[in-house]
CSV table of C-alpha atoms and ligand atoms in Angstrom, one decimal:
chain,number,residue,atom,x,y,z
A,15,MET,CA,111.1,136.8,68.0
A,16,ALA,CA,108.7,136.6,70.3
A,17,ASN,CA,108.0,132.2,70.4
A,18,SER,CA,104.7,131.7,68.2
A,19,LYS,CA,103.8,128.1,69.4
A,20,PRO,CA,101.1,127.2,71.5
A,21,ARG,CA,102.6,127.0,75.4
A,22,VAL,CA,102.0,123.7,76.8
A,23,LEU,CA,101.7,122.8,80.1
A,24,ALA,CA,103.4,119.2,81.1
A,25,THR,CA,102.5,117.9,84.6
A,26,ARG,CA,104.3,115.3,85.1
A,27,LEU,CA,108.1,114.0,83.2
A,28,PHE,CA,107.0,112.0,80.1
A,29,PRO,CA,109.3,110.1,78.6
A,30,PRO,CA,112.2,111.1,76.7
A,31,ASP,CA,111.0,110.2,73.3
A,32,VAL,CA,107.0,111.9,74.0
A,33,GLU,CA,108.9,115.0,75.9
A,34,ALA,CA,110.5,115.2,72.9
A,35,ARG,CA,108.3,115.8,70.0
A,36,LEU,CA,106.0,117.8,72.8
A,37,THR,CA,109.3,119.9,72.7
A,38,ALA,CA,109.9,120.4,69.1
A,39,HIS,CA,106.1,121.3,68.1
A,40,PHE,CA,105.7,123.5,71.4
A,41,ASP,CA,106.7,125.5,73.5
A,42,ALA,CA,106.8,123.2,76.1
A,43,VAL,CA,107.4,123.7,80.6
A,44,LEU,CA,108.5,120.6,81.7
A,45,ASN,CA,108.3,119.7,85.2
A,46,PRO,CA,112.4,117.1,84.9
A,47,GLU,CA,111.7,115.9,88.4
A,48,ASP,CA,108.7,114.7,88.2
A,49,ARG,CA,106.8,117.0,91.4
A,50,LEU,CA,103.7,116.4,92.0
A,51,TYR,CA,101.4,119.9,91.5
A,52,ASP,CA,98.2,120.1,93.4
A,53,SER,CA,96.1,123.0,92.4
A,54,PRO,CA,97.8,126.4,93.5
A,55,SER,CA,100.8,125.5,91.4
A,56,LEU,CA,99.1,123.6,89.0
A,57,THR,CA,97.4,127.0,88.3
A,58,LYS,CA,100.6,128.7,88.7
A,59,ALA,CA,102.5,126.7,86.4
A,60,ALA,CA,99.9,127.0,84.1
A,61,ALA,CA,100.1,130.8,83.8
A,62,GLY,CA,100.4,132.4,79.2
A,63,CYS,CA,99.3,128.0,78.6
A,64,ASP,CA,97.4,127.2,75.6
A,65,ALA,CA,97.1,124.0,77.3
A,66,ILE,CA,97.5,121.4,79.6
A,67,MET,CA,98.9,117.5,79.1
A,68,CYS,CA,98.2,116.2,82.4
A,69,ALA,CA,98.0,112.2,84.1
A,70,ALA,CA,96.1,109.9,86.2
A,71,GLY,CA,96.6,111.3,89.7
A,72,ASP,CA,96.8,114.9,88.5
A,73,SER,CA,93.7,116.1,90.6
A,74,LEU,CA,92.0,118.8,87.3
A,75,ASN,CA,88.3,119.1,90.0
A,76,ALA,CA,86.5,122.0,89.3
A,77,ALA,CA,87.8,124.2,91.7
A,78,THR,CA,91.2,123.2,89.8
A,79,ILE,CA,89.5,124.0,86.8
A,80,ALA,CA,88.2,127.3,87.3
A,81,ALA,CA,91.1,128.5,88.3
A,82,LEU,CA,93.0,127.7,85.7
A,83,PRO,CA,94.0,130.8,83.7
A,84,THR,CA,91.9,131.9,81.0
A,85,SER,CA,94.3,131.1,78.4
A,86,ILE,CA,94.0,127.5,78.5
A,87,ARG,CA,92.2,125.4,75.7
A,88,MET,CA,92.7,122.2,76.6
A,89,ILE,CA,93.2,119.1,78.4
A,90,ALA,CA,94.7,116.3,77.0
A,91,THR,CA,95.6,113.5,79.0
A,92,PHE,CA,98.2,110.8,79.0
A,93,SER,CA,95.7,108.2,79.8
A,94,VAL,CA,92.5,106.1,78.8
A,95,GLY,CA,90.9,107.0,82.6
A,96,TYR,CA,89.6,110.7,82.9
A,97,GLU,CA,87.3,110.7,85.8
A,98,HIS,CA,90.5,112.9,87.5
A,99,VAL,CA,89.5,115.7,84.6
A,100,ASP,CA,86.2,117.2,85.8
A,101,VAL,CA,85.3,117.5,81.6
A,102,ALA,CA,81.7,118.8,82.6
A,103,ALA,CA,83.5,121.9,84.2
A,104,ALA,CA,86.1,121.9,81.7
A,105,ALA,CA,83.0,122.5,78.5
A,106,LYS,CA,81.3,125.2,80.7
A,107,ARG,CA,85.4,127.4,80.0
A,108,ASN,CA,85.3,126.1,76.7
A,109,ILE,CA,88.4,123.7,77.5
A,110,LEU,CA,88.8,120.6,75.2
A,111,VAL,CA,89.4,117.2,77.4
A,112,ALA,CA,91.4,114.2,74.8
A,113,ASN,CA,92.3,110.7,76.4
A,114,THR,CA,94.0,108.1,74.9
A,115,PRO,CA,92.6,105.1,74.5
A,116,ASP,CA,92.7,102.0,72.4
A,117,VAL,CA,97.2,101.8,72.8
A,118,LEU,CA,97.4,100.8,76.4
A,119,THR,CA,94.3,97.6,75.8
A,120,ASP,CA,97.0,94.9,76.1
A,121,ALA,CA,99.6,96.1,78.1
A,122,THR,CA,96.8,96.4,80.2
A,123,ALA,CA,95.1,93.3,79.4
A,124,ASP,CA,98.4,91.5,80.0
A,125,ILE,CA,98.8,92.9,83.9
A,126,ALA,CA,95.1,91.8,84.1
A,127,MET,CA,96.5,88.1,83.6
A,128,LEU,CA,99.9,88.9,85.6
A,129,CYS,CA,97.4,89.9,88.9
A,130,LEU,CA,95.0,86.9,88.2
A,131,LEU,CA,97.8,84.1,87.7
A,132,GLY,CA,99.6,85.9,90.5
A,133,ALA,CA,97.2,85.8,92.9
A,134,ALA,CA,95.8,83.0,92.3
A,135,ARG,CA,99.5,80.8,92.3
A,136,ARG,CA,100.6,82.5,95.3
A,137,ALA,CA,103.3,83.9,93.2
A,138,HIS,CA,104.0,86.8,96.0
A,139,GLU,CA,104.6,84.9,99.2
A,140,GLY,CA,106.4,82.7,96.9
A,141,ALA,CA,108.8,85.3,95.8
A,142,ALA,CA,109.2,86.1,99.4
A,143,LEU,CA,110.4,83.5,101.2
A,144,LEU,CA,112.9,82.8,98.3
A,145,ARG,CA,114.1,86.0,98.9
A,146,ALA,CA,114.0,86.1,102.6
A,147,HIS,CA,115.9,82.9,102.1
A,148,HIS,CA,113.1,80.8,104.2
A,149,TRP,CA,113.1,78.5,101.0
A,150,VAL,CA,114.1,75.0,102.0
A,151,GLY,CA,113.4,72.9,99.0
A,152,TRP,CA,110.6,71.2,97.4
A,153,ALA,CA,107.6,70.3,99.4
A,154,PRO,CA,104.3,68.6,99.0
A,155,THR,CA,102.0,70.8,100.7
A,156,GLN,CA,104.6,74.2,99.5
A,157,LEU,CA,102.3,77.0,99.0
A,158,MET,CA,99.5,75.3,97.0
A,159,GLY,CA,97.2,77.4,95.5
A,160,THR,CA,93.6,78.4,93.1
A,161,HIS,CA,94.1,76.2,89.8
A,162,VAL,CA,93.3,78.4,86.8
A,163,THR,CA,92.7,76.8,83.6
A,164,GLY,CA,89.3,75.9,82.5
A,165,LYS,CA,87.1,77.5,85.8
A,166,ARG,CA,85.0,80.4,85.0
A,167,LEU,CA,85.9,84.2,84.2
A,168,GLY,CA,83.3,87.1,85.3
A,169,ILE,CA,84.3,90.5,83.6
A,170,PHE,CA,82.7,93.7,85.1
A,171,GLY,CA,83.3,95.7,81.7
A,172,MET,CA,83.7,94.2,78.7
A,173,GLY,CA,85.0,97.5,76.7
A,174,ARG,CA,88.3,97.4,75.0
A,175,ILE,CA,90.4,95.9,78.2
A,176,GLY,CA,87.9,93.7,79.5
A,177,GLN,CA,87.4,91.8,75.8
A,178,ALA,CA,91.3,91.7,75.4
A,179,MET,CA,91.4,90.2,79.3
A,180,ALA,CA,89.5,87.4,77.7
A,181,ASP,CA,91.5,86.5,74.9
A,182,ARG,CA,94.3,86.1,77.3
A,183,ALA,CA,91.7,84.2,79.7
A,184,ARG,CA,90.6,81.7,77.1
A,185,ALA,CA,93.9,80.7,75.7
A,186,PHE,CA,93.5,79.2,80.0
A,187,ARG,CA,90.4,77.4,78.6
A,188,MET,CA,88.1,79.7,81.1
A,189,GLN,CA,84.7,80.1,80.6
A,190,ILE,CA,83.6,84.0,79.9
A,191,HIS,CA,80.5,85.5,81.2
A,192,TYR,CA,80.6,89.5,81.3
A,193,SER,CA,78.5,91.9,81.9
A,194,ASN,CA,78.8,95.3,80.1
A,195,ARG,CA,75.6,98.1,79.6
A,196,SER,CA,75.3,97.0,76.0
A,197,ARG,CA,75.8,92.9,74.5
A,198,LEU,CA,78.3,92.6,72.3
A,199,SER,CA,77.8,90.9,68.8
A,200,PRO,CA,78.5,87.5,68.6
A,201,ASP,CA,81.9,88.1,66.6
A,202,GLU,CA,82.9,90.1,69.8
A,203,GLU,CA,81.5,88.0,72.3
A,204,LYS,CA,83.4,85.0,71.2
A,205,GLY,CA,81.0,82.7,73.1
A,206,ALA,CA,80.8,84.2,76.3
A,207,VAL,CA,78.0,84.6,78.7
A,208,PHE,CA,76.5,87.6,78.8
A,209,HIS,CA,74.7,88.8,81.8
A,210,ALA,CA,72.1,91.9,81.7
A,211,ASN,CA,72.5,92.6,85.3
A,212,PRO,CA,76.4,92.3,86.5
A,213,ASP,CA,74.6,90.8,90.0
A,214,ASP,CA,73.1,88.0,88.4
A,215,MET,CA,77.0,87.6,87.1
A,216,LEU,CA,78.8,86.5,90.9
A,217,ALA,CA,77.4,83.2,92.0
A,218,HIS,CA,79.7,82.3,88.0
A,219,CYS,CA,82.7,84.1,88.8
A,220,ASP,CA,85.3,81.6,90.9
A,221,PHE,CA,87.3,84.9,89.2
A,222,LEU,CA,86.2,87.9,88.7
A,223,SER,CA,88.1,91.1,87.0
A,224,ILE,CA,87.2,94.6,87.0
A,225,ASN,CA,87.9,96.4,83.9
A,226,ALA,CA,84.8,98.7,84.2
A,227,PRO,CA,86.1,102.3,83.9
A,228,MET,CA,85.5,104.8,87.7
A,229,THR,CA,81.5,106.6,87.3
A,230,PRO,CA,79.5,107.2,90.3
A,231,GLN,CA,77.4,103.9,88.9
A,232,THR,CA,80.2,101.8,89.8
A,233,ARG,CA,81.9,103.6,93.2
A,234,LYS,CA,82.7,100.5,95.1
A,235,TRP,CA,80.5,98.0,93.0
A,236,VAL,CA,81.9,95.7,94.7
A,237,ASN,CA,80.9,95.8,97.9
A,238,ALA,CA,79.7,93.4,100.9
A,239,GLU,CA,77.0,92.2,99.5
A,240,ARG,CA,78.2,91.6,96.5
A,241,ILE,CA,81.2,89.9,97.0
A,242,ALA,CA,78.9,87.7,99.2
A,243,ARG,CA,77.7,86.2,96.4
A,244,LEU,CA,81.3,84.7,95.0
A,245,PRO,CA,81.4,81.7,95.0
A,246,LYS,CA,83.9,81.1,98.4
A,247,GLY,CA,87.6,80.8,97.5
A,248,ALA,CA,86.8,83.1,94.9
A,249,ILE,CA,89.1,85.6,93.6
A,250,VAL,CA,88.9,89.2,92.5
A,251,VAL,CA,91.4,90.7,90.0
A,252,ASN,CA,91.3,94.9,89.7
A,253,THR,CA,92.8,96.6,86.8
A,254,ALA,CA,90.3,99.6,86.1
A,255,ARG,CA,89.9,101.9,88.8
A,256,GLY,CA,90.4,101.4,93.3
A,257,GLY,CA,87.1,103.5,93.6
A,258,VAL,CA,84.9,100.9,91.5
A,259,VAL,CA,85.5,98.7,94.9
A,260,ASP,CA,85.0,98.7,98.5
A,261,ASP,CA,88.2,98.0,100.2
A,262,GLU,CA,87.0,97.6,104.0
A,263,ALA,CA,84.6,94.9,102.2
A,264,LEU,CA,87.1,93.2,100.0
A,265,ILE,CA,89.7,93.4,102.3
A,266,ALA,CA,87.2,91.5,105.5
A,267,ALA,CA,86.2,88.6,102.9
A,268,LEU,CA,90.3,88.4,102.6
A,269,LYS,CA,90.4,87.9,105.8
A,270,SER,CA,88.0,85.6,107.1
A,271,GLY,CA,88.7,83.3,103.9
A,272,HIS,CA,85.6,83.6,101.5
A,273,LEU,CA,87.6,85.0,99.2
A,274,ALA,CA,90.7,83.1,98.4
A,275,SER,CA,93.0,86.0,97.6
A,276,ALA,CA,92.7,89.2,95.0
A,277,GLY,CA,94.8,90.4,92.8
A,278,LEU,CA,95.2,94.5,92.2
A,279,ASP,CA,96.9,97.1,90.1
A,280,VAL,CA,95.0,100.1,91.1
A,281,PHE,CA,93.3,101.4,94.9
A,282,ASP,CA,91.1,104.0,95.8
A,283,GLY,CA,93.0,107.0,96.9
A,284,GLU,CA,96.6,105.6,95.5
A,285,PRO,CA,99.2,105.7,96.3
A,286,LYS,CA,98.5,105.6,100.2
A,287,LEU,CA,96.5,102.6,100.1
A,288,HIS,CA,94.2,100.7,102.3
A,289,GLN,CA,96.7,100.3,105.5
A,290,GLY,CA,94.6,97.2,105.8
A,291,TYR,CA,96.4,95.4,102.7
A,292,TYR,CA,100.2,95.8,103.5
A,293,ASP,CA,98.8,92.6,105.9
A,294,LEU,CA,97.6,90.5,103.7
A,295,THR,CA,99.2,88.0,102.6
A,296,ASN,CA,97.0,86.7,100.0
A,297,ALA,CA,96.9,89.8,98.2
A,298,PHE,CA,99.3,90.5,94.9
A,299,LEU,CA,99.4,94.0,94.9
A,300,LEU,CA,101.1,96.4,92.1
A,301,PRO,CA,101.3,100.2,91.5
A,302,HIS,CA,99.3,100.4,89.2
A,303,MET,CA,101.7,99.3,85.8
A,304,GLY,CA,98.7,98.5,83.9
A,305,SER,CA,100.5,100.8,81.2
A,306,ALA,CA,104.0,100.7,82.0
A,307,THR,CA,105.6,99.5,78.8
A,308,VAL,CA,108.0,101.3,77.0
A,309,GLU,CA,105.9,101.0,73.6
A,310,THR,CA,102.6,101.9,75.9
A,311,ARG,CA,103.8,105.1,77.3
A,312,ASN,CA,105.5,106.4,74.5
A,313,ALA,CA,102.1,105.1,72.1
A,314,MET,CA,100.0,106.9,74.9
A,315,GLY,CA,102.1,110.3,74.7
A,316,PHE,CA,101.9,110.2,70.8
A,317,LYS,CA,98.3,109.9,70.9
A,318,ALA,CA,97.6,112.7,73.5
A,319,LEU,CA,101.0,114.8,71.2
A,320,ASP,CA,98.2,113.7,68.1
A,321,ASN,CA,95.6,115.5,70.9
A,322,LEU,CA,97.1,118.4,71.3
A,323,GLU,CA,98.6,118.7,68.2
A,324,THR,CA,95.5,118.3,65.7
A,325,TYR,CA,94.1,121.0,68.5
A,326,LEU,CA,96.4,123.5,68.7
A,327,LEU,CA,98.4,123.3,65.7
A,328,ARG,CA,96.0,122.7,63.1
A,329,ASN,CA,92.0,124.2,64.3
A,330,GLN,CA,91.0,120.5,63.8
A,331,THR,CA,88.5,118.7,66.5
A,332,PRO,CA,91.2,116.3,68.4
A,333,PRO,CA,90.8,112.5,66.9
A,334,ASN,CA,90.0,112.0,71.2
A,335,LEU,CA,87.3,114.0,72.6
A,336,VAL,CA,86.3,113.2,75.7
A,337,THR,CA,82.3,114.5,76.9
A,338,ALA,CA,80.9,114.4,80.5
B,7,DGY,C1,95.2,105.2,82.5
B,7,DGY,O1,95.9,105.5,81.6
B,7,DGY,O2,93.8,105.2,82.7
B,7,DGY,C2,96.0,104.1,83.3
B,7,DGY,O3,95.0,103.8,84.0
B,7,DGY,C3,97.0,104.5,83.5
B,7,DGY,O4,98.2,103.8,83.2
């Protein structure tokens, strides 16, 4: 008997509970070795599929989307960010695109706080000293970092994750400044200082946290001019998208000492990050782990499946549809 379930190509190896539900409801084409598809192999693997479940790092650009088989009706990304999917190109082909907002807010804000603390308190240098067996004991001047409690934190992009970061920072009695496309309500603002022009916020940032999505407008937003407006000794944290930062400018400021340090979980062109970061002791670097908890990755997968099931099995509009 012919398999009547819609066929879904999973571009990556997803968590076991997610794949269990995927295979229960769909004729799933899995990727157990977690091979990375390039555009030709992706379009080939998608032959006969109704949908693609992809992830951050897959490039579903206009050319790839144009080459997809005509059977593809939906792209469900296992991510909140969807800059890797050309939504306009998908719309031209009547392919729906859906993402996984909300469920990774807390995990990502936790990692943002970890990056802030790790950068401020020289966690990477301390851990490296100890693991190299070079630690000879406590010393009054050893690994002195930047105090966090009570300092000013500027948040560029006060959406769900920016607000969750602000909540965490308030526990450190930090004074919150923020810039966002629209001002939050007083209830959401919780006393944070709004800057309609993000450039005006920079002089108030002992810490600057990037929580804005990657768009043509935010590309390389953290550039040399803006870094120069930050107070000397400021710390930059990025857990959004690497492309929001001009790497050359950030590395130059970390080398010159204008910035004390940076805490980065995301990189332009990742996983091939700018070589300059490897040489900096004042950069606390993580490999894009913002959403990497079992609970969060399962929730992301279930949300991607909600989108796929709503459209492919019930022929209804997926709950997390994104548009260009
Ligand atoms: C997302 O969902 O956009 C994250 O960056 C992946 O963890």
